[in-house]
Coordinates of C-alpha atoms and ligand atoms in Angstrom, one line a residue:
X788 CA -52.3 -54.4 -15.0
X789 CA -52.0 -55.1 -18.7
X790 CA -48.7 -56.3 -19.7
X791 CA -47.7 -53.8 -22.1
X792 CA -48.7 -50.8 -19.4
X793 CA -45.9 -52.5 -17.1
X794 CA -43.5 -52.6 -20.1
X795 CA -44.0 -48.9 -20.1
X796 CA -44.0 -48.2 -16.9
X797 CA -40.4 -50.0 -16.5
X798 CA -39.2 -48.4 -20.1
X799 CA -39.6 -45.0 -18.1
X800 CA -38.2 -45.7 -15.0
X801 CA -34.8 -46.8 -16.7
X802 CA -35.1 -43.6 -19.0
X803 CA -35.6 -41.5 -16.0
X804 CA -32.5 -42.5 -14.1
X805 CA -30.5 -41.9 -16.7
X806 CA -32.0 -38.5 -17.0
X807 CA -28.6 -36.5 -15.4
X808 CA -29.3 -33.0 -17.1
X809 CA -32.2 -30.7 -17.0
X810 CA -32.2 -31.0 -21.1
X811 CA -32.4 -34.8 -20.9
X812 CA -35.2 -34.4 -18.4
X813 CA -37.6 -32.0 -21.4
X814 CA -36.6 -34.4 -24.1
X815 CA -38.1 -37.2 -21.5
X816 CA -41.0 -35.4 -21.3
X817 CA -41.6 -34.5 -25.0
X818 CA -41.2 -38.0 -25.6
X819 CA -43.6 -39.8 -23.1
X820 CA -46.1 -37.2 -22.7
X821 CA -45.5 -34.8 -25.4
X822 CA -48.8 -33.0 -27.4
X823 CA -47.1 -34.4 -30.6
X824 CA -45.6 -37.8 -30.9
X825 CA -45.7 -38.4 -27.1
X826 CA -45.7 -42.3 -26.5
X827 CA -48.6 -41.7 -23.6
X828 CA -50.2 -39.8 -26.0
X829 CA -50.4 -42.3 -28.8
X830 CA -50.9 -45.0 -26.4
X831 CA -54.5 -43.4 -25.8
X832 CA -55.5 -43.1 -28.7
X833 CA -54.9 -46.8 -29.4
X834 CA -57.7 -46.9 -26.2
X835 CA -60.6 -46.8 -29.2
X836 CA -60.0 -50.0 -31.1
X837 CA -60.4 -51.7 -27.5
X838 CA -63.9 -53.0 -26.4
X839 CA -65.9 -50.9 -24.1
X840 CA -64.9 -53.1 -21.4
X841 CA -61.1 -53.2 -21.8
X842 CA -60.9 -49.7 -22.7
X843 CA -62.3 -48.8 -19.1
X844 CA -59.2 -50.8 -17.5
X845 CA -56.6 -49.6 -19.7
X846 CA -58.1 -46.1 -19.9
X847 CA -57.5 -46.0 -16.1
X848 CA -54.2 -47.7 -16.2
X849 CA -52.7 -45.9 -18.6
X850 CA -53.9 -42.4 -16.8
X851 CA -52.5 -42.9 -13.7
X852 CA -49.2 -43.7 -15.8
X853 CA -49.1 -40.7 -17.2
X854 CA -49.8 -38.8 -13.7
X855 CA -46.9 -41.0 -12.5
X856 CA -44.6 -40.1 -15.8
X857 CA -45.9 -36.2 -15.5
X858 CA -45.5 -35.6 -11.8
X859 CA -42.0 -37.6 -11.8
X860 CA -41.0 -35.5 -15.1
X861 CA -41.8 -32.3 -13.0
X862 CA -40.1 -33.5 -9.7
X863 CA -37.1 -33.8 -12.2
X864 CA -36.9 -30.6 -13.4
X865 CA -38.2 -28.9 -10.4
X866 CA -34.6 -30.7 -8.4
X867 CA -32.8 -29.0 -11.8
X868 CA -34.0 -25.6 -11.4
X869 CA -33.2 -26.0 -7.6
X870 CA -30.0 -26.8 -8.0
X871 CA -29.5 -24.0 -11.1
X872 CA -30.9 -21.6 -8.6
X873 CA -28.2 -22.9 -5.7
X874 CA -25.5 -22.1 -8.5
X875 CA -26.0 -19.0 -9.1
X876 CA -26.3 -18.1 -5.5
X877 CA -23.1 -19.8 -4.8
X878 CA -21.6 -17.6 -8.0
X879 CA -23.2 -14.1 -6.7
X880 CA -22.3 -15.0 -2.9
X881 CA -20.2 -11.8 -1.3
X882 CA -18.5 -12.5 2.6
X883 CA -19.7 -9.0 3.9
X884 CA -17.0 -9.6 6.4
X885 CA -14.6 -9.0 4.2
X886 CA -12.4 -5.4 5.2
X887 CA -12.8 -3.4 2.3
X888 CA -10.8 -2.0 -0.5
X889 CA -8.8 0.9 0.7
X890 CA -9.1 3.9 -1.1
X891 CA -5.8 5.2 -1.8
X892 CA -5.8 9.1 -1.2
X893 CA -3.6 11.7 -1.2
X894 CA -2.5 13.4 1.9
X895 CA -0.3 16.3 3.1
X896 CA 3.5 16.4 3.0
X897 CA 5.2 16.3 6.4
X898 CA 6.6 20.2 5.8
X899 CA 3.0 21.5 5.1
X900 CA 1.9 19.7 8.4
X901 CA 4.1 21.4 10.3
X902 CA 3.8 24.5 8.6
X903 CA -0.2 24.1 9.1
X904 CA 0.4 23.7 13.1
X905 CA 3.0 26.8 12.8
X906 CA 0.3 28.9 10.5
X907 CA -2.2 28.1 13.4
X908 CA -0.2 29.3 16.4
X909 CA 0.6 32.9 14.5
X910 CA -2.8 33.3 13.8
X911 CA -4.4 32.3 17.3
X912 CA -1.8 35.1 18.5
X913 CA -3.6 37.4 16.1
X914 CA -1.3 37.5 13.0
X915 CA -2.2 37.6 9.8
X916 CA -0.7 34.9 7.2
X917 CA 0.8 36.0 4.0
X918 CA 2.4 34.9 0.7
X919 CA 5.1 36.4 -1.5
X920 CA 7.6 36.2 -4.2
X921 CA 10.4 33.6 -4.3
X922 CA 12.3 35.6 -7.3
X923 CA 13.0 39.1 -5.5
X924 CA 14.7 42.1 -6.6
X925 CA 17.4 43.6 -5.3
X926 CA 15.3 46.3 -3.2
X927 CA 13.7 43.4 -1.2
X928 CA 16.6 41.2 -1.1
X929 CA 19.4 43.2 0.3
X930 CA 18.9 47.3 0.2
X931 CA 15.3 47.6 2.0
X932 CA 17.0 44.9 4.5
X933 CA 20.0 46.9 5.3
X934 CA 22.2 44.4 4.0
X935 CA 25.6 46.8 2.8
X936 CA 27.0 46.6 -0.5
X937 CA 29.7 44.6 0.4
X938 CA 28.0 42.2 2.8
X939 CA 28.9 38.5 1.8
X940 CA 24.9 37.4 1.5
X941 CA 25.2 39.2 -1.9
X942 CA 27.3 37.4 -3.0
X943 CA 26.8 34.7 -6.0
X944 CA 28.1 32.1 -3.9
X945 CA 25.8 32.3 -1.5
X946 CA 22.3 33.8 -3.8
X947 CA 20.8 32.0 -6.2
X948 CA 20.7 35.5 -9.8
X949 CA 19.1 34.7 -12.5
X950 CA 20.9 34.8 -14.5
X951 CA 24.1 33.6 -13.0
X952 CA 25.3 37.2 -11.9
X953 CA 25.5 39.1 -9.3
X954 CA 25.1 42.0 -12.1
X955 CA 21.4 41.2 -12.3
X956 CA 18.6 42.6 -10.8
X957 CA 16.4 39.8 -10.1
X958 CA 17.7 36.7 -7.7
X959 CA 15.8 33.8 -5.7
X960 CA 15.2 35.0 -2.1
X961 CA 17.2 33.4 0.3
X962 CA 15.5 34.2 3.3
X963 CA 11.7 34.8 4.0
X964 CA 12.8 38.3 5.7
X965 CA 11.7 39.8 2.4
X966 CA 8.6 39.4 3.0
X967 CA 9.2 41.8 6.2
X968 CA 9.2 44.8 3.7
X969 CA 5.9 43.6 1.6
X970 CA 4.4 43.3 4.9
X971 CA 5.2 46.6 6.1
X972 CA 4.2 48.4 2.7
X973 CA 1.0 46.6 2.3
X974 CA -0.1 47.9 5.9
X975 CA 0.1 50.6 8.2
X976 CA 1.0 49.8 11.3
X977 CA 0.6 48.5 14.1
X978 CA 0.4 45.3 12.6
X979 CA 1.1 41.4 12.8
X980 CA 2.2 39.1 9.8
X981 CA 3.6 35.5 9.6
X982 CA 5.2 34.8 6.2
X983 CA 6.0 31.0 5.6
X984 CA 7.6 30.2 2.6
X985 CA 10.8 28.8 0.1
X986 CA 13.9 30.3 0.4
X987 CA 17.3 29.4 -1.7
X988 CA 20.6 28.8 -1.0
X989 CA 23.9 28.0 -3.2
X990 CA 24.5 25.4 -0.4
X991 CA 25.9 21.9 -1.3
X992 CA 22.8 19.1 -0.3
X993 CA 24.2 17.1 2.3
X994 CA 21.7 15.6 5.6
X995 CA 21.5 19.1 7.2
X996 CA 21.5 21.3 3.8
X997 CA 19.7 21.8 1.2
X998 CA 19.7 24.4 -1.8
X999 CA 16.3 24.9 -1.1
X1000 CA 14.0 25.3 2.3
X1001 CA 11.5 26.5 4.3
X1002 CA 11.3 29.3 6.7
X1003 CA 8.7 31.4 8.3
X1004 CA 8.7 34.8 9.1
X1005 CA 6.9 36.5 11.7
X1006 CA 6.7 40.5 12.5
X1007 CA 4.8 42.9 14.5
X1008 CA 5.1 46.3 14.8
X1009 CA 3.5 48.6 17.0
X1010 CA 4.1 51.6 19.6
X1011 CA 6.4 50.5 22.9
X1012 CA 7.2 47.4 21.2
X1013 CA 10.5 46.1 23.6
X1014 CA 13.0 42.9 23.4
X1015 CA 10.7 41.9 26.1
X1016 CA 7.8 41.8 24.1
X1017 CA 9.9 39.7 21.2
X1018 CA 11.5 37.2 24.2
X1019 CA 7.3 36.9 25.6
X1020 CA 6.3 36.2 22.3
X1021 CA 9.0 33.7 21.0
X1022 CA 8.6 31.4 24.3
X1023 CA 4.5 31.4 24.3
X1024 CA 5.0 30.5 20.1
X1025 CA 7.7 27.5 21.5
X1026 CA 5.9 26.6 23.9
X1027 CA 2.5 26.3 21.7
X1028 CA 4.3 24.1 19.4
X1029 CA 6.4 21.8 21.6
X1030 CA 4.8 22.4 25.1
X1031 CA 4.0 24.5 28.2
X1032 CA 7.7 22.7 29.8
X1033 CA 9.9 24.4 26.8
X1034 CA 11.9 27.0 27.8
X1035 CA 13.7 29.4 25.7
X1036 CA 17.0 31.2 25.8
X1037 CA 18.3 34.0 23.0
X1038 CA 22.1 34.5 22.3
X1039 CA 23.2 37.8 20.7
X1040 CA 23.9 38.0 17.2
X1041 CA 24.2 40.0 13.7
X1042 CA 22.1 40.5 10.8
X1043 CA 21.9 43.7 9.5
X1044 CA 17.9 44.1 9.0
X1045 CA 17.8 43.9 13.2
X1046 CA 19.5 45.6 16.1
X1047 CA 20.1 44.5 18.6
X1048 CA 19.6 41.1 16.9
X1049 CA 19.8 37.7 19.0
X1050 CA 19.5 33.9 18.0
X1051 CA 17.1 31.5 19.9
X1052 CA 17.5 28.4 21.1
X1053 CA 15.2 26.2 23.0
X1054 CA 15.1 23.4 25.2
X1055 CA 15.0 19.8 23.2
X1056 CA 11.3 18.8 22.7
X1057 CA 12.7 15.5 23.5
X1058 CA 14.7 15.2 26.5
X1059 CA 13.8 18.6 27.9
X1060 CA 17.2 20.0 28.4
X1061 CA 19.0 17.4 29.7
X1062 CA 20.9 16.2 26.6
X1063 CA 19.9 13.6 24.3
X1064 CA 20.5 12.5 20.7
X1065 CA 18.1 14.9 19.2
X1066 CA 20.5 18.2 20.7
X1067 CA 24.0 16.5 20.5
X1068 CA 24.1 15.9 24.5
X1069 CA 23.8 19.9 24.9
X1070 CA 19.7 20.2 26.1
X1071 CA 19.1 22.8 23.4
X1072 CA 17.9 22.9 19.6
X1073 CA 18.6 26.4 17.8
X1074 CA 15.6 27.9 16.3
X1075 CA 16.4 30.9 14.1
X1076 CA 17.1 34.6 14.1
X1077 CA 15.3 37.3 16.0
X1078 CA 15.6 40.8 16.9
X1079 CA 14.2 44.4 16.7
X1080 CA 13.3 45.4 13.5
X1081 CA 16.2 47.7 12.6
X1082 CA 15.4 52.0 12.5
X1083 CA 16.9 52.1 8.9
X1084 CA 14.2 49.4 7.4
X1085 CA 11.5 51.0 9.1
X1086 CA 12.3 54.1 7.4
X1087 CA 12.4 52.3 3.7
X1088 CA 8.8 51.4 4.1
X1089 CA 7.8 55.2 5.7
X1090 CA 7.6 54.3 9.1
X1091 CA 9.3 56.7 11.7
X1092 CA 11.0 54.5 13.6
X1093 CA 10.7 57.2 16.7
X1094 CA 7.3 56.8 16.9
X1095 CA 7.1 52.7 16.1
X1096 CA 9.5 49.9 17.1
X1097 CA 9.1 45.8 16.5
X1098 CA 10.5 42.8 16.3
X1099 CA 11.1 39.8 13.6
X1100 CA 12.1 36.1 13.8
X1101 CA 12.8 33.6 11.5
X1102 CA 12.9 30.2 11.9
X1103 CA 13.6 26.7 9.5
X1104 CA 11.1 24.3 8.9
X1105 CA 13.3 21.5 7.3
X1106 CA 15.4 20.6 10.3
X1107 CA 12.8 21.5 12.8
X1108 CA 10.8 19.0 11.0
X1109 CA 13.9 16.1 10.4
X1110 CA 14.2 16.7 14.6
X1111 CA 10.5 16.0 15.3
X1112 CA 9.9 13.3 12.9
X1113 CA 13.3 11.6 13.7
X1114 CA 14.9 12.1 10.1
X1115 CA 18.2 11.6 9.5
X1116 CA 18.3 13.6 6.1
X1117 CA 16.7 16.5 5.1
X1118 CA 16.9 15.7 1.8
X1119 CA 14.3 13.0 2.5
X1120 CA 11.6 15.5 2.7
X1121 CA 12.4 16.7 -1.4
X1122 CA 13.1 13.4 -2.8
X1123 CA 8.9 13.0 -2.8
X1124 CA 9.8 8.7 -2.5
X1125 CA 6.1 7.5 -1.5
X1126 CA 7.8 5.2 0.4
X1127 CA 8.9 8.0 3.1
X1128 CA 5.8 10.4 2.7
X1129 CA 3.3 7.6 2.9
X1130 CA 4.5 7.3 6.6
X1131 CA 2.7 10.6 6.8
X1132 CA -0.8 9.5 6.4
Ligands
LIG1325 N1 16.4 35.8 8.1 C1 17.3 35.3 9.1 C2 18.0 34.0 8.6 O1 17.6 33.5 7.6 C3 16.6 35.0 10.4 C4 16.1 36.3 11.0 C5 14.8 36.6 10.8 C6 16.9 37.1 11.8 C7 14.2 37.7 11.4 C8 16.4 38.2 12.4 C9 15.1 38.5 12.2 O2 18.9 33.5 9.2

C-alpha cells in the first residue's frame, strides 16, 4: 500500500475519534468523501496523471478507503441517531404504575345525606315529598296552626319578622308545620306528604342551637286515622332509619296545631338503650313532636274533621345528624370549612 494512502488512512482514524457529536461526524464526512471538495474525492481524480499500471493499484487502494471512510462515517452517525432516538424515549417515558391524579369533585353535605335517607323512607311508605316557603305569612305561621294570639311562638323573640316586628305580616317560618296547611290545601284527602326543609329561630348559636335548621314534616290524613296508626308509623320510620332493634316511646305534650299531642323518643342508635355518651347515660334520644292533627286546622283548610282525622310529626335534622356522625357542634355543619365536609365524601 502506497505511502500516502496509509497517511490517509491514519489522518482519518485520528479525525474520527475525535468525532464526539453527530455534527462533527457530517462535517467528517463532507470533508473526506464529500461530492465537492471531498479529500477522497480529489484524491481520485489525481488517479489520471498515474501510469496505467499504478493507477490500477492506487485506484483499488484508494476505493476500498473510501468504503472503509463511508461505512465508518455511517456506523458513526447510525450510533448518533441511536442514541438521539434513546433520548427522547427516555424524555417521553410515563411509569403507567403511577395512581392517578384525583379528580377533585364535589359531593353532598352531610344534612342532605341524611335528609336523602329520610326523603327515601317517607316515600317507600307512600308519601309524597314537597317544598315550600321559608318567608310565611301570618295565616301559615300561627292562625291556620291554631297557635292563639297570645301564644309566646309569636313572639319577636322567638320569630325571625321582616321587618323586625311583630306588626308585620310576613316572618321566617320557624317550624316546617307550615307546610301541614299547603299540604292540605293543595290536596284533598286522604293523603300523605313529607315536607323537609329550613326553619328559623331567634336562638343564640351555641353546640346544640342554631338560628337556623332543618326539620321535616310528615302528615297523613285519612278516614279512621287513630294514635295507633301515628305510634305504627313513627316506630316502622325509626326503625327504617336506625334499625329493626330501635324501639320507640311517646311522652305527652302541647302544641296547639295537635291534640292530643305527644313527643317521641327513641332508643339510642348507639347503645340501644342502655345509656351511653350519645343519650347522656339515659338509653334514649328525643326525636320531635307528634300528634293528631288538631279539629280546628282541619277545618282551616275545609276538611270536616268528623269525617277525616290524621296525624303529624316533626323531627330535627341538625342534632339527629351531630348524634350519628359524632359531632360535637352543630354549628359545624353551617360553617361550610372543607376541612369538615370533605370527611363526607
Ligand atoms: N313543629 C313542632 C316543633 O317544631 C313539632 C311537631 C310537628 C309537633 C308535628 C307536632 C306535630 O317542635
Amino acid at each position: 500500500m502506497s505511502d500516502r494512502i496509509t497517511q490517509l488512512r491514519t489522518d482519518f482514524e485520528r479525525e474520527l475519534s475525535a468525532a464526539t457529536a453527530e455534527a462533527d461526524a457530517t462535517a467528517l464526512r463532507d470533508r473526506w468523501v464529500g461530492r465537492k471538495g471531498g479529500l477522497l474525492t480529489a484524491e481520485m481524480k489525481t488517479l489520471g496523471k498515474l501510469s496505467p499500471e499504478e493507477r490500477k493499484t492506487t485506484g483499488a487502494e484508494l476505493n476500498e478507503l473510501k468504503n472503509y471512510v463511508e461505512s465508518a462515517i455511517e456506523t458513526l452517525l447510525g450510533e448518533f441517531a441511536a442514541k438521539r432516538e434513546a433520548e427522547q424515549l427516555a424524555k417521553e417515558r410515563i411509569d403507567v404504575t403511577l395512581p392517578g391524579r384525583r379528580v377533585q369533585a364535589g359531593h353532598l353535605h352531610p344534612i342532605t345525606l341524611l335528609r336523602q335517607k329520610i326523603e327515601d323512607i317517607f316515600v317507600s311508605m307512600g308519601y309524597e315529598i314537597e317544598d315550600g316557603p321559608e318567608i310565611e305569612t301570618h295565616f301559615y305561621n300561627f292562625e291556620a296552626l291554631n297557635i292563639p294570639e297570645n301564644h309566646p311562638a309569636r313572639s319577636p323573640q322567638d320569630t325571625f319578622y321582616l321587618a323586625g316586628e311583630r306588626t308585620t305580616e310576613l316572618a321566617l317560618r320557624s317550624q316546617t308545620s307550615t307546610m301541614q296547611i299547603h299540604a292540605m290545601q293543595k290536596r284533598t284527602p286522604p293523603l300523605r306528604v313529607a315536607a323537609p326543609g329550613r326553619v328559623f329561630r331567634r336562638d343564640t348559636p351555641d353546640a346544640t342551637h342554631n338560628p337556623m335548621f332543618y326539620q321535616v314534616e310528615g302528615l297523613l290524613i285519612d278516614r279512621g286515622i287513630t294514635l295507633g296508626d301515628l305510634k305504627g308509623t313513627v316506630e316502622e320510620f325509626v326503625r327504617r332509619l336506625f334499625g329493626p332493634d330501635t324501639k320507640t316511646r311517646f311522652r305527652p305534650s302541647y302544641f296547639p296545631f295537635v291534640e292530643p299531642g305527644a313527643e317521641i323518643d327513641y332508643t339510642c342508635f348507639k347503645c340501644g338503650g342502655s345509656g351511653c355518651r350519645v343519650c347522656k347515660g339515659s338509653g334514649w334520644i328525643e326525636m320531635g313532636g307528634s300528634g293528631m292533627v288538631h279539629p280546628n286546622v282541619l277545618r282551616v283548610v275545609g276538611i270536616d274533621p268528623e269525617e277525616f282525622t290524621g296525624f303529624a310529626f316533626g323531627l330535627g335534622l341538625d342534632r339527629l345528624c351531630a348524634l350519628m356522625y359524632g359531632l360535637d357542634d352543630i354549628r359545624l355543619l353551617y360553617e361550610n370549612d372543607v376541612r369538615f365536609l370533605e370527611q363526607f365524601r
